XYZ file of N, CA and C in Angstrom:
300
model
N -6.231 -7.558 -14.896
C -5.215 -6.736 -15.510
C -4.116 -6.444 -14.468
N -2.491 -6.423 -14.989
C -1.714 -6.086 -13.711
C -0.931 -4.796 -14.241
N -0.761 -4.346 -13.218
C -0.272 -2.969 -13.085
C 1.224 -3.103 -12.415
N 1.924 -1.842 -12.665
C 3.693 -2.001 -12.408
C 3.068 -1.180 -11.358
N 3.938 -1.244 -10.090
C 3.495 -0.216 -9.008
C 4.979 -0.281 -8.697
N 5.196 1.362 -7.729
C 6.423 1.592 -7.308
C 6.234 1.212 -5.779
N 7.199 0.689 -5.304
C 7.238 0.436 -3.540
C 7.805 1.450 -3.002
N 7.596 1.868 -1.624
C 8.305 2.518 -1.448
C 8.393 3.036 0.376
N 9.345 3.227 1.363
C 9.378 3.301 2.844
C 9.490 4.465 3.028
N 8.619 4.756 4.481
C 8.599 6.514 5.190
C 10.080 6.066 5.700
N 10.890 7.332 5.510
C 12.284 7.335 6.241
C 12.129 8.550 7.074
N 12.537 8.410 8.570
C 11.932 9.410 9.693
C 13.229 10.121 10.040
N 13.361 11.558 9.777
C 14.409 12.147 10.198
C 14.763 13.087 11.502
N 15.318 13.624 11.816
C 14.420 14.455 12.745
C 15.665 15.939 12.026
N 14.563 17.012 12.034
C 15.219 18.388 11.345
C 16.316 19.080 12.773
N 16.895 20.454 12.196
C 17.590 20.722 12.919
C 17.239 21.774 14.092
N 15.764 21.719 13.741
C 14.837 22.907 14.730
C 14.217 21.797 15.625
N 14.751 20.346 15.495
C 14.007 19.486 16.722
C 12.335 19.034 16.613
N 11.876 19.383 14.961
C 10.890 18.987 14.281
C 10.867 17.219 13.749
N 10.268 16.749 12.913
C 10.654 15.273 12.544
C 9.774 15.876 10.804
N 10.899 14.840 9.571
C 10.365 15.317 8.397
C 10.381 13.498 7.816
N 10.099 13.215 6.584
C 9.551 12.076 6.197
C 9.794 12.380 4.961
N 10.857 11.441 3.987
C 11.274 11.161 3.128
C 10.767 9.937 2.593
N 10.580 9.592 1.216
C 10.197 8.162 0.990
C 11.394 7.820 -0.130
N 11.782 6.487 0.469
C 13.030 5.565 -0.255
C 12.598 4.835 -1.017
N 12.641 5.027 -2.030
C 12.254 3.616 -3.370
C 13.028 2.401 -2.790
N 12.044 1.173 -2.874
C 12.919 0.148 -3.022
C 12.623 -0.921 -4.153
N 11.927 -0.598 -5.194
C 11.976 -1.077 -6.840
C 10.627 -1.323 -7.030
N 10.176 -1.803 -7.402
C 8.845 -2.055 -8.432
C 8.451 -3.477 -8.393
N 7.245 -3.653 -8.474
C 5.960 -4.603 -8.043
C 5.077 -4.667 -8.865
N 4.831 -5.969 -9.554
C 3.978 -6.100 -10.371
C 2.173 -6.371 -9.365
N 1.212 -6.027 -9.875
C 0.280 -6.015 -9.093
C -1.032 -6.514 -9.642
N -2.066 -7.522 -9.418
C -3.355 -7.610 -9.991
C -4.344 -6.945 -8.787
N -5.142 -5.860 -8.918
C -5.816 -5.164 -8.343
C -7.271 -5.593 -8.528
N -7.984 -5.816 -7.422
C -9.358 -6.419 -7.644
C -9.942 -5.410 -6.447
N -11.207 -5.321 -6.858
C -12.066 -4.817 -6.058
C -12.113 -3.889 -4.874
N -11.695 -2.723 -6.088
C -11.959 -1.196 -5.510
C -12.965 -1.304 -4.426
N -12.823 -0.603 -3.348
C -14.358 -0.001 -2.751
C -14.154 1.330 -1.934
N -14.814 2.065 -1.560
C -15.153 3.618 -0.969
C -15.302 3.065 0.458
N -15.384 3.817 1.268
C -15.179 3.604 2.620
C -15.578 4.860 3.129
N -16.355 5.174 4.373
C -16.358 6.329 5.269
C -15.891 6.044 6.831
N -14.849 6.455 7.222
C -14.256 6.392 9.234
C -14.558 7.217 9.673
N -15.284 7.076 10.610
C -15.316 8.363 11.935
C -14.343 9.189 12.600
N -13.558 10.192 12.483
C -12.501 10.195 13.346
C -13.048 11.398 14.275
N -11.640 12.016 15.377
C -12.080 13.345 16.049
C -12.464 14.119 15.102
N -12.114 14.347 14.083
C -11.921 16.353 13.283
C -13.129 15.478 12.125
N -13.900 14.614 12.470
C -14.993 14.273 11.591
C -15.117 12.969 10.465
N -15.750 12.736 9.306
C -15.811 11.825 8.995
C -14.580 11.664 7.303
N -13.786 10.416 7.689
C -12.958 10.201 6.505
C -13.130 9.446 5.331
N -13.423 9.776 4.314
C -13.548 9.123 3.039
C -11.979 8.532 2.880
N -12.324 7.523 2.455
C -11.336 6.255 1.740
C -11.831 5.678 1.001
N -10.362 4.705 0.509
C -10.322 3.819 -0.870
C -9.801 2.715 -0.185
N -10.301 1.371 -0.757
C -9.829 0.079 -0.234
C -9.871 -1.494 -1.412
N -8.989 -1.576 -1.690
C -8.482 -2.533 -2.191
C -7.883 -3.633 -2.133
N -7.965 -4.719 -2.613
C -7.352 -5.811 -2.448
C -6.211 -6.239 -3.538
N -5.215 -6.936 -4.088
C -3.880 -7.091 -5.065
C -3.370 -8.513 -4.697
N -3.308 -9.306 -5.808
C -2.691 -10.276 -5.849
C -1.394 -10.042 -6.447
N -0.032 -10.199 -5.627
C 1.379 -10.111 -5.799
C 2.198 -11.769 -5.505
N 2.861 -11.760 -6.368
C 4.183 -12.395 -5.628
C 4.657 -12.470 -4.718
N 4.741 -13.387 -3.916
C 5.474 -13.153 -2.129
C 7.150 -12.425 -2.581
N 6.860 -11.303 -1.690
C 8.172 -10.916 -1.968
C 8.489 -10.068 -0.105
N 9.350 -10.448 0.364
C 9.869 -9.630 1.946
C 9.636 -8.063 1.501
N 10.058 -7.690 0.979
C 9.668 -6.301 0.961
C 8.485 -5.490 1.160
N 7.356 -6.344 0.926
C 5.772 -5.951 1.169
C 5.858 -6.392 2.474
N 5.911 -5.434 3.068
C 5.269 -5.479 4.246
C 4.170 -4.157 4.731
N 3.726 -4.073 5.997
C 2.246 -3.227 6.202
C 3.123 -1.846 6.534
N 2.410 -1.164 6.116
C 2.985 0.210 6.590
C 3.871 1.079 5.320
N 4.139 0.104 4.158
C 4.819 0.382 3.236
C 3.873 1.134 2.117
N 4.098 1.947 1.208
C 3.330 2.257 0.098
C 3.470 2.088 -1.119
N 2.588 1.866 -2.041
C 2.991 1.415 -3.686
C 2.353 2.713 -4.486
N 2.949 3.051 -4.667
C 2.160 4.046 -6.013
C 2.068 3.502 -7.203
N 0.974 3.466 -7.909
C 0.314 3.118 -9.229
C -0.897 3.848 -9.541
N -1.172 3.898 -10.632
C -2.303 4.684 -11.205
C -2.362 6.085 -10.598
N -1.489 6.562 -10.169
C -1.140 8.137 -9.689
C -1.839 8.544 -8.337
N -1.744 7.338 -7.658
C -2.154 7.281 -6.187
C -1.237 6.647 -5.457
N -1.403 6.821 -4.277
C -0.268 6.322 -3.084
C -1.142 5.481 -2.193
N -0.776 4.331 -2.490
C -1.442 3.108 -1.650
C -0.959 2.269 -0.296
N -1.698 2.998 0.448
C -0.538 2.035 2.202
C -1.012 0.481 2.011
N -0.012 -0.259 2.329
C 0.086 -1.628 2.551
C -0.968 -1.630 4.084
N -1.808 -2.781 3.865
C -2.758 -2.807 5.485
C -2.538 -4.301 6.127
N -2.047 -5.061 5.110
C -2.127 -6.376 5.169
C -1.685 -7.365 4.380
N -0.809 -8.101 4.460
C 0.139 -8.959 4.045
C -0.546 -10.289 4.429
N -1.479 -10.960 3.360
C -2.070 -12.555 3.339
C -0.920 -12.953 2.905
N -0.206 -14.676 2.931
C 0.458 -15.085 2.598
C -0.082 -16.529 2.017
N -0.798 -16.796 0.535
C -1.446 -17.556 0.248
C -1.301 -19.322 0.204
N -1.747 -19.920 1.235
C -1.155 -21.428 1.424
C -1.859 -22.300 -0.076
N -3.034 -21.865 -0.290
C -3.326 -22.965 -1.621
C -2.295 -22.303 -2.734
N -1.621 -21.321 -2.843
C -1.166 -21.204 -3.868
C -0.104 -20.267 -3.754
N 1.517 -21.341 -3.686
C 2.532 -20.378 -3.066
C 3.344 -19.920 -3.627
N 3.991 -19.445 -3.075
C 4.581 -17.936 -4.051
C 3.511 -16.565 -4.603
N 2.518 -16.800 -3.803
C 1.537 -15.517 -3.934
C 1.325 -15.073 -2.888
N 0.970 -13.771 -2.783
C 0.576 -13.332 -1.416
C -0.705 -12.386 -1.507
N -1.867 -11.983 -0.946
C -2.780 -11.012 -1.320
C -2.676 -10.223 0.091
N -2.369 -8.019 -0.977
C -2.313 -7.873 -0.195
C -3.821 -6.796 0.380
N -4.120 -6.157 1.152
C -5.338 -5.083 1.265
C -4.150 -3.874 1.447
N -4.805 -3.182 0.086
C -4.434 -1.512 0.336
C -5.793 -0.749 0.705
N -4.794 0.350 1.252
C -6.101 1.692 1.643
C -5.172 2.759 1.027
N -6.288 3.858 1.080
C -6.013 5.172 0.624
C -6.532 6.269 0.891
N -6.317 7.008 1.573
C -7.225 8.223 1.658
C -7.550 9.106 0.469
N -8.592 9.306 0.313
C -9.175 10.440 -0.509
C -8.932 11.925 0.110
């Protein structure tokens, strides 16, 4: 099944108290086939992190790149990884994560 997802970039500002704030810039919409949800637990300092991890078959498009986020299904999904598929081109698969 594919899903419309929104794309979208952290834009880094810095405030006028010498703080830094984070805006996100649409840059249009992404059709998406989403396969194989899975749960995840990371170790960090302040303890252990539950996540979400996914994989999406897209269209090669420059705009996906890592670090970017798609929102769909009323979650915010970071880009982790940009495959660029040689048996079959003009596709790309990408791995999202998500924190819970």
């Amino acid at each position: 099944m594919r899903v419309l997802g929104e794309l979208f970039e952290a834009v880094e500002a810095e405030t006028p108290y010498g703080g830094r704030a984070v805006s996100w810039e649409p840059l249009g919409a992404v059709w998406l086939k989403v396969e194989g949800r899975r749960r995840r637990e990371r170790s960090e300092a302040e303890g252990a992190v539950a996540f979400e991890v996914a994989t999406a078959e897209v269209r090669t498009d420059p705009r996906l790149v890592e670090g970017r986020v798609i929102r769909f299904g009323g979650a915010d999904w970071t880009i982790r990884q940009v495959d660029v598929e040689a048996e079959r081109p003009g596709r790309s698969e990408l791995q999202l994560e998500r924190t819970r």
